[in-house]
Amino acid sequence: LIVGSWTGLQLSSQVLSGRADLTEETTLMWEMLLPSIVPPRRLERFRPEGTALVPEMA
């Protein structure tokens, strides 16, 4: 489900906007999917918009 959603999102974004809207569309995808795959008590731990921080690889 997630792989198919992500692939479709990337393809649609490429065709419609040259991927300019990929970040926003990815956030919308997670806002729709997370409530159905994460227990309600843990949902607040997840950020559909992601984070700009990338940990350094050690």
PQR file with spaces between the fields and no chain letter, atoms N, CA, C, O and H, PARSE charges and radii, in Angstrom:
ATOM       1  N    LEU     1       0.824   -1.195    0.000 -0.4000 1.5000
ATOM       2  CA   LEU     1       0.000    0.000    0.000 -0.0000 2.0000
ATOM       3  C    LEU     1       0.869    1.260    0.000  0.5500 1.7000
ATOM       4  O    LEU     1       0.634    2.178   -0.785 -0.5500 1.4000
ATOM       5  N    ILE     2       1.861    1.302    0.872 -0.4000 1.5000
ATOM       6  CA   ILE     2       2.694    2.502    0.980 -0.0000 2.0000
ATOM       7  C    ILE     2       3.564    2.675   -0.253  0.5500 1.7000
ATOM       8  O    ILE     2       3.714    3.787   -0.758 -0.5500 1.4000
ATOM       9  H    ILE     2       2.052    0.556    1.510  0.4000 1.0000
ATOM      10  N    VAL     3       4.140    1.579   -0.740 -0.4000 1.5000
ATOM      11  CA   VAL     3       4.987    1.670   -1.940 -0.0000 2.0000
ATOM      12  C    VAL     3       4.158    2.125   -3.133  0.5500 1.7000
ATOM      13  O    VAL     3       4.596    2.984   -3.898 -0.5500 1.4000
ATOM      14  H    VAL     3       4.019    0.675   -0.329  0.4000 1.0000
ATOM      15  N    GLY     4       2.977    1.565   -3.299 -0.4000 1.5000
ATOM      16  CA   GLY     4       2.109    1.970   -4.403 -0.0000 2.0000
ATOM      17  C    GLY     4       1.677    3.421   -4.294  0.5500 1.7000
ATOM      18  O    GLY     4       1.649    4.144   -5.290 -0.5500 1.4000
ATOM      19  H    GLY     4       2.621    0.867   -2.678  0.4000 1.0000
ATOM      20  N    SER     5       1.340    3.847   -3.088 -0.4000 1.5000
ATOM      21  CA   SER     5       0.949    5.247   -2.872 -0.0000 2.0000
ATOM      22  C    SER     5       2.098    6.189   -3.189  0.5500 1.7000
ATOM      23  O    SER     5       1.916    7.204   -3.862 -0.5500 1.4000
ATOM      24  H    SER     5       1.363    3.260   -2.279  0.4000 1.0000
ATOM      25  N    TRP     6       3.275    5.847   -2.703 -0.4000 1.5000
ATOM      26  CA   TRP     6       4.452    6.692   -2.920 -0.0000 2.0000
ATOM      27  C    TRP     6       4.819    6.758   -4.399  0.5500 1.7000
ATOM      28  O    TRP     6       5.137    7.831   -4.913 -0.5500 1.4000
ATOM      29  H    TRP     6       3.423    5.022   -2.157  0.4000 1.0000
ATOM      30  N    THR     7       4.776    5.629   -5.076 -0.4000 1.5000
ATOM      31  CA   THR     7       5.104    5.598   -6.503 -0.0000 2.0000
ATOM      32  C    THR     7       4.116    6.431   -7.307  0.5500 1.7000
ATOM      33  O    THR     7       4.515    7.221   -8.162 -0.5500 1.4000
ATOM      34  H    THR     7       4.518    4.758   -4.658  0.4000 1.0000
ATOM      35  N    GLY     8       2.841    6.256   -7.035 -0.4000 1.5000
ATOM      36  CA   GLY     8       1.821    7.045   -7.726 -0.0000 2.0000
ATOM      37  C    GLY     8       1.960    8.527   -7.458  0.5500 1.7000
ATOM      38  O    GLY     8       1.780    9.351   -8.355 -0.5500 1.4000
ATOM      39  H    GLY     8       2.517    5.614   -6.341  0.4000 1.0000
ATOM      40  N    LEU     9       2.279    8.861   -6.228 -0.4000 1.5000
ATOM      41  CA   LEU     9       2.467   10.260   -5.863 -0.0000 2.0000
ATOM      42  C    LEU     9       3.638   10.872   -6.623  0.5500 1.7000
ATOM      43  O    LEU     9       3.528   11.984   -7.140 -0.5500 1.4000
ATOM      44  H    LEU     9       2.425    8.192   -5.500  0.4000 1.0000
ATOM      45  N    GLN    10       4.751   10.159   -6.695 -0.4000 1.5000
ATOM      46  CA   GLN    10       5.921   10.658   -7.423 -0.0000 2.0000
ATOM      47  C    GLN    10       5.612   10.849   -8.904  0.5500 1.7000
ATOM      48  O    GLN    10       5.966   11.871   -9.491 -0.5500 1.4000
ATOM      49  H    GLN    10       4.841    9.256   -6.275  0.4000 1.0000
ATOM      50  N    LEU    11       4.954    9.869   -9.498 -0.4000 1.5000
ATOM      51  CA   LEU    11       4.631    9.970  -10.926 -0.0000 2.0000
ATOM      52  C    LEU    11       3.693   11.139  -11.200  0.5500 1.7000
ATOM      53  O    LEU    11       3.912   11.915  -12.130 -0.5500 1.4000
ATOM      54  H    LEU    11       4.666    9.039   -9.021  0.4000 1.0000
ATOM      55  N    SER    12       2.653   11.261  -10.389 -0.4000 1.5000
ATOM      56  CA   SER    12       1.709   12.367  -10.572 -0.0000 2.0000
ATOM      57  C    SER    12       2.393   13.712  -10.381  0.5500 1.7000
ATOM      58  O    SER    12       2.164   14.646  -11.150 -0.5500 1.4000
ATOM      59  H    SER    12       2.475   10.630   -9.634  0.4000 1.0000
ATOM      60  N    SER    13       3.221   13.808   -9.372 -0.4000 1.5000
ATOM      61  CA   SER    13       3.930   15.058   -9.109 -0.0000 2.0000
ATOM      62  C    SER    13       4.861   15.422  -10.261  0.5500 1.7000
ATOM      63  O    SER    13       4.956   16.588  -10.643 -0.5500 1.4000
ATOM      64  H    SER    13       3.407   13.049   -8.748  0.4000 1.0000
ATOM      65  N    GLN    14       5.543   14.430  -10.809 -0.4000 1.5000
ATOM      66  CA   GLN    14       6.450   14.676  -11.940 -0.0000 2.0000
ATOM      67  C    GLN    14       5.685   15.210  -13.144  0.5500 1.7000
ATOM      68  O    GLN    14       6.110   16.178  -13.773 -0.5500 1.4000
ATOM      69  H    GLN    14       5.466   13.482  -10.499  0.4000 1.0000
ATOM      70  N    VAL    15       4.567   14.584  -13.461 -0.4000 1.5000
ATOM      71  CA   VAL    15       3.785   14.978  -14.639 -0.0000 2.0000
ATOM      72  C    VAL    15       3.126   16.339  -14.442  0.5500 1.7000
ATOM      73  O    VAL    15       3.140   17.170  -15.351 -0.5500 1.4000
ATOM      74  H    VAL    15       4.222   13.797  -12.949  0.4000 1.0000
ATOM      75  N    LEU    16       2.555   16.573  -13.274 -0.4000 1.5000
ATOM      76  CA   LEU    16       1.765   17.785  -13.059 -0.0000 2.0000
ATOM      77  C    LEU    16       2.580   19.023  -12.697  0.5500 1.7000
ATOM      78  O    LEU    16       2.188   20.140  -13.032 -0.5500 1.4000
ATOM      79  H    LEU    16       2.543   15.898  -12.536  0.4000 1.0000
ATOM      80  N    SER    17       3.723   18.833  -12.010 -0.4000 1.5000
ATOM      81  CA   SER    17       4.440   20.025  -11.549 -0.0000 2.0000
ATOM      82  C    SER    17       5.956   19.910  -11.632  0.5500 1.7000
ATOM      83  O    SER    17       6.673   20.759  -11.103 -0.5500 1.4000
ATOM      84  H    SER    17       4.042   17.925  -11.738  0.4000 1.0000
ATOM      85  N    GLY    18       6.449   18.867  -12.291 -0.4000 1.5000
ATOM      86  CA   GLY    18       7.898   18.690  -12.323 -0.0000 2.0000
ATOM      87  C    GLY    18       8.470   18.449  -10.934  0.5500 1.7000
ATOM      88  O    GLY    18       9.615   18.805  -10.656 -0.5500 1.4000
ATOM      89  H    GLY    18       5.867   18.177  -12.721  0.4000 1.0000
ATOM      90  N    ARG    19       7.681   17.853  -10.077 -0.4000 1.5000
ATOM      91  CA   ARG    19       8.000   17.520   -8.681 -0.0000 2.0000
ATOM      92  C    ARG    19       8.099   18.734   -7.757  0.5500 1.7000
ATOM      93  O    ARG    19       8.602   18.619   -6.640 -0.5500 1.4000
ATOM      94  H    ARG    19       6.751   17.563  -10.302  0.4000 1.0000
ATOM      95  N    ALA    20       7.632   19.879   -8.205 -0.4000 1.5000
ATOM      96  CA   ALA    20       7.669   21.074   -7.359 -0.0000 2.0000
ATOM      97  C    ALA    20       6.782   20.923   -6.122  0.5500 1.7000
ATOM      98  O    ALA    20       7.041   21.543   -5.091 -0.5500 1.4000
ATOM      99  H    ALA    20       7.223   19.972   -9.113  0.4000 1.0000
ATOM     100  N    ASP    21       5.742   20.103   -6.224 -0.4000 1.5000
ATOM     101  CA   ASP    21       4.811   19.929   -5.109 -0.0000 2.0000
ATOM     102  C    ASP    21       5.028   18.627   -4.339  0.5500 1.7000
ATOM     103  O    ASP    21       4.175   18.233   -3.544 -0.5500 1.4000
ATOM     104  H    ASP    21       5.531   19.598   -7.061  0.4000 1.0000
ATOM     105  N    LEU    22       6.143   17.964   -4.561 -0.4000 1.5000
ATOM     106  CA   LEU    22       6.372   16.644   -3.972 -0.0000 2.0000
ATOM     107  C    LEU    22       6.342   16.668   -2.444  0.5500 1.7000
ATOM     108  O    LEU    22       5.774   15.765   -1.829 -0.5500 1.4000
ATOM     109  H    LEU    22       6.836   18.283   -5.207  0.4000 1.0000
ATOM     110  N    THR    23       6.932   17.665   -1.833 -0.4000 1.5000
ATOM     111  CA   THR    23       6.942   17.737   -0.368 -0.0000 2.0000
ATOM     112  C    THR    23       5.526   17.888    0.182  0.5500 1.7000
ATOM     113  O    THR    23       5.147   17.188    1.121 -0.5500 1.4000
ATOM     114  H    THR    23       7.394   18.399   -2.333  0.4000 1.0000
ATOM     115  N    GLU    24       4.756   18.786   -0.392 -0.4000 1.5000
ATOM     116  CA   GLU    24       3.389   19.004    0.079 -0.0000 2.0000
ATOM     117  C    GLU    24       2.524   17.772   -0.150  0.5500 1.7000
ATOM     118  O    GLU    24       1.734   17.396    0.716 -0.5500 1.4000
ATOM     119  H    GLU    24       5.064   19.354   -1.155  0.4000 1.0000
ATOM     120  N    GLU    25       2.669   17.151   -1.298 -0.4000 1.5000
ATOM     121  CA   GLU    25       1.876   15.961   -1.605 -0.0000 2.0000
ATOM     122  C    GLU    25       2.263   14.785   -0.709  0.5500 1.7000
ATOM     123  O    GLU    25       1.408   13.984   -0.333 -0.5500 1.4000
ATOM     124  H    GLU    25       3.311   17.456   -2.001  0.4000 1.0000
ATOM     125  N    THR    26       3.540   14.680   -0.369 -0.4000 1.5000
ATOM     126  CA   THR    26       3.986   13.619    0.535 -0.0000 2.0000
ATOM     127  C    THR    26       3.380   13.824    1.922  0.5500 1.7000
ATOM     128  O    THR    26       2.958   12.863    2.565 -0.5500 1.4000
ATOM     129  H    THR    26       4.235   15.331   -0.675  0.4000 1.0000
ATOM     130  N    THR    27       3.338   15.059    2.377 -0.4000 1.5000
ATOM     131  CA   THR    27       2.709   15.364    3.663 -0.0000 2.0000
ATOM     132  C    THR    27       1.245   14.963    3.649  0.5500 1.7000
ATOM     133  O    THR    27       0.762   14.353    4.602 -0.5500 1.4000
ATOM     134  H    THR    27       3.680   15.840    1.854  0.4000 1.0000
ATOM     135  N    LEU    28       0.532   15.296    2.584 -0.4000 1.5000
ATOM     136  CA   LEU    28      -0.880   14.916    2.476 -0.0000 2.0000
ATOM     137  C    LEU    28      -1.050   13.402    2.484  0.5500 1.7000
ATOM     138  O    LEU    28      -1.978   12.884    3.107 -0.5500 1.4000
ATOM     139  H    LEU    28       0.924   15.792    1.809  0.4000 1.0000
ATOM     140  N    MET    29      -0.163   12.690    1.797 -0.4000 1.5000
ATOM     141  CA   MET    29      -0.235   11.234    1.768 -0.0000 2.0000
ATOM     142  C    MET    29      -0.124   10.672    3.188  0.5500 1.7000
ATOM     143  O    MET    29      -0.924    9.825    3.585 -0.5500 1.4000
ATOM     144  H    MET    29       0.590   13.110    1.291  0.4000 1.0000
ATOM     145  N    TRP    30       0.868   11.145    3.951 -0.4000 1.5000
ATOM     146  CA   TRP    30       1.050   10.642    5.310 -0.0000 2.0000
ATOM     147  C    TRP    30      -0.100   11.051    6.222  0.5500 1.7000
ATOM     148  O    TRP    30      -0.478   10.287    7.110 -0.5500 1.4000
ATOM     149  H    TRP    30       1.517   11.833    3.628  0.4000 1.0000
ATOM     150  N    GLU    31      -0.663   12.239    6.022 -0.4000 1.5000
ATOM     151  CA   GLU    31      -1.814   12.655    6.826 -0.0000 2.0000
ATOM     152  C    GLU    31      -2.994   11.718    6.611  0.5500 1.7000
ATOM     153  O    GLU    31      -3.778   11.487    7.532 -0.5500 1.4000
ATOM     154  H    GLU    31      -0.356   12.860    5.301  0.4000 1.0000
ATOM     155  N    MET    32      -3.127   11.180    5.411 -0.4000 1.5000
ATOM     156  CA   MET    32      -4.214   10.242    5.126 -0.0000 2.0000
ATOM     157  C    MET    32      -3.893    8.825    5.594  0.5500 1.7000
ATOM     158  O    MET    32      -4.773    8.131    6.105 -0.5500 1.4000
ATOM     159  H    MET    32      -2.490   11.368    4.663  0.4000 1.0000
ATOM     160  N    LEU    33      -2.645    8.386    5.426 -0.4000 1.5000
ATOM     161  CA   LEU    33      -2.293    7.000    5.733 -0.0000 2.0000
ATOM     162  C    LEU    33      -2.019    6.734    7.216  0.5500 1.7000
ATOM     163  O    LEU    33      -2.430    5.699    7.742 -0.5500 1.4000
ATOM     164  H    LEU    33      -1.930    8.949    5.010  0.4000 1.0000
ATOM     165  N    LEU    34      -1.338    7.644    7.885 -0.4000 1.5000
ATOM     166  CA   LEU    34      -0.933    7.379    9.271 -0.0000 2.0000
ATOM     167  C    LEU    34      -2.082    6.996   10.207  0.5500 1.7000
ATOM     168  O    LEU    34      -1.924    6.058   10.989 -0.5500 1.4000
ATOM     169  H    LEU    34      -1.004    8.484    7.458  0.4000 1.0000
ATOM     170  N    PRO    35      -3.223    7.675   10.163 -0.5600 1.5000
ATOM     171  CA   PRO    35      -4.297    7.287   11.084  0.2800 2.0000
ATOM     172  C    PRO    35      -4.790    5.847   10.895  0.5500 1.7000
ATOM     173  O    PRO    35      -5.364    5.266   11.816 -0.5500 1.4000
ATOM     174  N    SER    36      -4.574    5.281    9.731 -0.4000 1.5000
ATOM     175  CA   SER    36      -5.035    3.910    9.506 -0.0000 2.0000
ATOM     176  C    SER    36      -3.974    2.859    9.823  0.5500 1.7000
ATOM     177  O    SER    36      -4.291    1.670    9.865 -0.5500 1.4000
ATOM     178  H    SER    36      -4.107    5.753    8.983  0.4000 1.0000
ATOM     179  N    ILE    37      -2.723    3.263   10.048 -0.4000 1.5000
ATOM     180  CA   ILE    37      -1.668    2.280   10.308 -0.0000 2.0000
ATOM     181  C    ILE    37      -0.969    2.473   11.653  0.5500 1.7000
ATOM     182  O    ILE    37      -0.160    1.634   12.052 -0.5500 1.4000
ATOM     183  H    ILE    37      -2.465    4.229   10.015  0.4000 1.0000
ATOM     184  N    VAL    38      -1.266    3.556   12.351 -0.4000 1.5000
ATOM     185  CA   VAL    38      -0.647    3.832   13.650 -0.0000 2.0000
ATOM     186  C    VAL    38      -1.756    3.872   14.707  0.5500 1.7000
ATOM     187  O    VAL    38      -2.786    4.510   14.491 -0.5500 1.4000
ATOM     188  H    VAL    38      -1.923    4.238   12.027  0.4000 1.0000
ATOM     189  N    PRO    39      -1.557    3.200   15.841 -0.5600 1.5000
ATOM     190  CA   PRO    39      -2.558    3.275   16.904  0.2800 2.0000
ATOM     191  C    PRO    39      -2.770    4.724   17.352  0.5500 1.7000
ATOM     192  O    PRO    39      -1.813    5.494   17.425 -0.5500 1.4000
ATOM     193  N    PRO    40      -4.012    5.097   17.652 -0.5600 1.5000
ATOM     194  CA   PRO    40      -4.310    6.485   18.028  0.2800 2.0000
ATOM     195  C    PRO    40      -3.427    7.027   19.151  0.5500 1.7000
ATOM     196  O    PRO    40      -3.055    8.200   19.124 -0.5500 1.4000
ATOM     197  N    ARG    41      -3.088    6.204   20.130 -0.4000 1.5000
ATOM     198  CA   ARG    41      -2.286    6.689   21.262 -0.0000 2.0000
ATOM     199  C    ARG    41      -0.859    7.040   20.867  0.5500 1.7000
ATOM     200  O    ARG    41      -0.174    7.752   21.601 -0.5500 1.4000
ATOM     201  H    ARG    41      -3.390    5.251   20.152  0.4000 1.0000
ATOM     202  N    ARG    42      -0.403    6.555   19.724 -0.4000 1.5000
ATOM     203  CA   ARG    42       0.965    6.831   19.266 -0.0000 2.0000
ATOM     204  C    ARG    42       1.015    7.815   18.098  0.5500 1.7000
ATOM     205  O    ARG    42       2.098    8.223   17.678 -0.5500 1.4000
ATOM     206  H    ARG    42      -0.959    5.977   19.127  0.4000 1.0000
ATOM     207  N    LEU    43      -0.119    8.188   17.587 -0.4000 1.5000
ATOM     208  CA   LEU    43      -0.177    9.040   16.396 -0.0000 2.0000
ATOM     209  C    LEU    43       0.533   10.375   16.595  0.5500 1.7000
ATOM     210  O    LEU    43       1.122   10.908   15.654 -0.5500 1.4000
ATOM     211  H    LEU    43      -0.998    7.856   17.928  0.4000 1.0000
ATOM     212  N    GLU    44       0.485   10.914   17.797 -0.4000 1.5000
ATOM     213  CA   GLU    44       1.127   12.213   18.049 -0.0000 2.0000
ATOM     214  C    GLU    44       2.644   12.154   17.927  0.5500 1.7000
ATOM     215  O    GLU    44       3.288   13.199   17.825 -0.5500 1.4000
ATOM     216  H    GLU    44       0.008   10.481   18.561  0.4000 1.0000
ATOM     217  N    ARG    45       3.225   10.975   17.933 -0.4000 1.5000
ATOM     218  CA   ARG    45       4.679   10.834   17.786 -0.0000 2.0000
ATOM     219  C    ARG    45       5.147   11.005   16.345  0.5500 1.7000
ATOM     220  O    ARG    45       6.333   11.221   16.096 -0.5500 1.4000
ATOM     221  H    ARG    45       2.702   10.126   18.015  0.4000 1.0000
ATOM     222  N    PHE    46       4.230   10.908   15.409 -0.4000 1.5000
ATOM     223  CA   PHE    46       4.585   10.961   13.992 -0.0000 2.0000
ATOM     224  C    PHE    46       4.294   12.339   13.424  0.5500 1.7000
ATOM     225  O    PHE    46       3.289   12.964   13.761 -0.5500 1.4000
ATOM     226  H    PHE    46       3.267   10.733   15.611  0.4000 1.0000
ATOM     227  N    ARG    47       5.188   12.807   12.556 -0.4000 1.5000
ATOM     228  CA   ARG    47       5.030   14.103   11.914 -0.0000 2.0000
ATOM     229  C    ARG    47       4.872   13.878   10.419  0.5500 1.7000
ATOM     230  O    ARG    47       5.857   13.580    9.743 -0.5500 1.4000
ATOM     231  H    ARG    47       6.005   12.299   12.282  0.4000 1.0000
ATOM     232  N    PRO    48       3.659   14.010    9.879 -0.5600 1.5000
ATOM     233  CA   PRO    48       3.451   13.786    8.448  0.2800 2.0000
ATOM     234  C    PRO    48       4.309   14.684    7.564  0.5500 1.7000
ATOM     235  O    PRO    48       4.661   14.296    6.450 -0.5500 1.4000
ATOM     236  N    GLU    49       4.650   15.874    8.044 -0.4000 1.5000
ATOM     237  CA   GLU    49       5.466   16.797    7.254 -0.0000 2.0000
ATOM     238  C    GLU    49       6.942   16.432    7.286  0.5500 1.7000
ATOM     239  O    GLU    49       7.744   17.019    6.560 -0.5500 1.4000
ATOM     240  H    GLU    49       4.364   16.189    8.949  0.4000 1.0000
ATOM     241  N    GLY    50       7.309   15.461    8.128 -0.4000 1.5000
ATOM     242  CA   GLY    50       8.707   15.049    8.199 -0.0000 2.0000
ATOM     243  C    GLY    50       9.535   16.054    8.981  0.5500 1.7000
ATOM     244  O    GLY    50       9.007   16.866    9.740 -0.5500 1.4000
ATOM     245  H    GLY    50       6.658   14.984    8.719  0.4000 1.0000
ATOM     246  N    THR    51      10.827   15.982    8.781 -0.4000 1.5000
ATOM     247  CA   THR    51      11.745   16.885    9.456 -0.0000 2.0000
ATOM     248  C    THR    51      12.875   17.258    8.506  0.5500 1.7000
ATOM     249  O    THR    51      13.270   16.460    7.655 -0.5500 1.4000
ATOM     250  H    THR    51      11.255   15.322    8.164  0.4000 1.0000
ATOM     251  N    ALA    52      13.379   18.439    8.650 -0.4000 1.5000
ATOM     252  CA   ALA    52      14.476   18.887    7.788 -0.0000 2.0000
ATOM     253  C    ALA    52      15.818   18.373    8.286  0.5500 1.7000
ATOM     254  O    ALA    52      16.817   18.439    7.569 -0.5500 1.4000
ATOM     255  H    ALA    52      13.059   19.087    9.341  0.4000 1.0000
ATOM     256  N    LEU    53      15.843   17.865    9.501 -0.4000 1.5000
ATOM     257  CA   LEU    53      17.090   17.396   10.088 -0.0000 2.0000
ATOM     258  C    LEU    53      17.447   16.008    9.573  0.5500 1.7000
ATOM     259  O    LEU    53      16.615   15.101    9.565 -0.5500 1.4000
ATOM     260  H    LEU    53      15.032   17.811   10.083  0.4000 1.0000
ATOM     261  N    VAL    54      18.671   15.862    9.153 -0.4000 1.5000
ATOM     262  CA   VAL    54      19.166   14.570    8.693 -0.0000 2.0000
ATOM     263  C    VAL    54      20.351   14.210    9.570  0.5500 1.7000
ATOM     264  O    VAL    54      21.369   14.901    9.546 -0.5500 1.4000
ATOM     265  H    VAL    54      19.347   16.599    9.159  0.4000 1.0000
ATOM     266  N    PRO    55      20.235   13.127   10.352 -0.5600 1.5000
ATOM     267  CA   PRO    55      21.364   12.771   11.219  0.2800 2.0000
ATOM     268  C    PRO    55      22.581   12.361   10.402  0.5500 1.7000
ATOM     269  O    PRO    55      22.465   11.753    9.338 -0.5500 1.4000
ATOM     270  N    GLU    56      23.730   12.704   10.918 -0.4000 1.5000
ATOM     271  CA   GLU    56      24.982   12.332   10.252 -0.0000 2.0000
ATOM     272  C    GLU    56      25.162   10.829   10.327  0.5500 1.7000
ATOM     273  O    GLU    56      24.843   10.199   11.336 -0.5500 1.4000
ATOM     274  H    GLU    56      23.824   13.198   11.782  0.4000 1.0000
ATOM     275  N    MET    57      25.674   10.266    9.255 -0.4000 1.5000
ATOM     276  CA   MET    57      25.966    8.838    9.238 -0.0000 2.0000
ATOM     277  C    MET    57      27.296    8.620    9.951  0.5500 1.7000
ATOM     278  O    MET    57      28.297    9.239    9.590 -0.5500 1.4000
ATOM     279  H    MET    57      25.933   10.777    8.436  0.4000 1.0000
ATOM     280  N    ALA    58      27.318    7.768   10.936 -0.4000 1.5000
ATOM     281  CA   ALA    58      28.552    7.519   11.701 -0.0000 2.0000
ATOM     282  C    ALA    58      29.333    6.373   11.106  0.5500 1.7000
ATOM     283  O    ALA    58      30.397    6.021   11.616 -0.5500 1.4000
ATOM     284  H    ALA    58      26.505    7.266   11.229  0.4000 1.0000
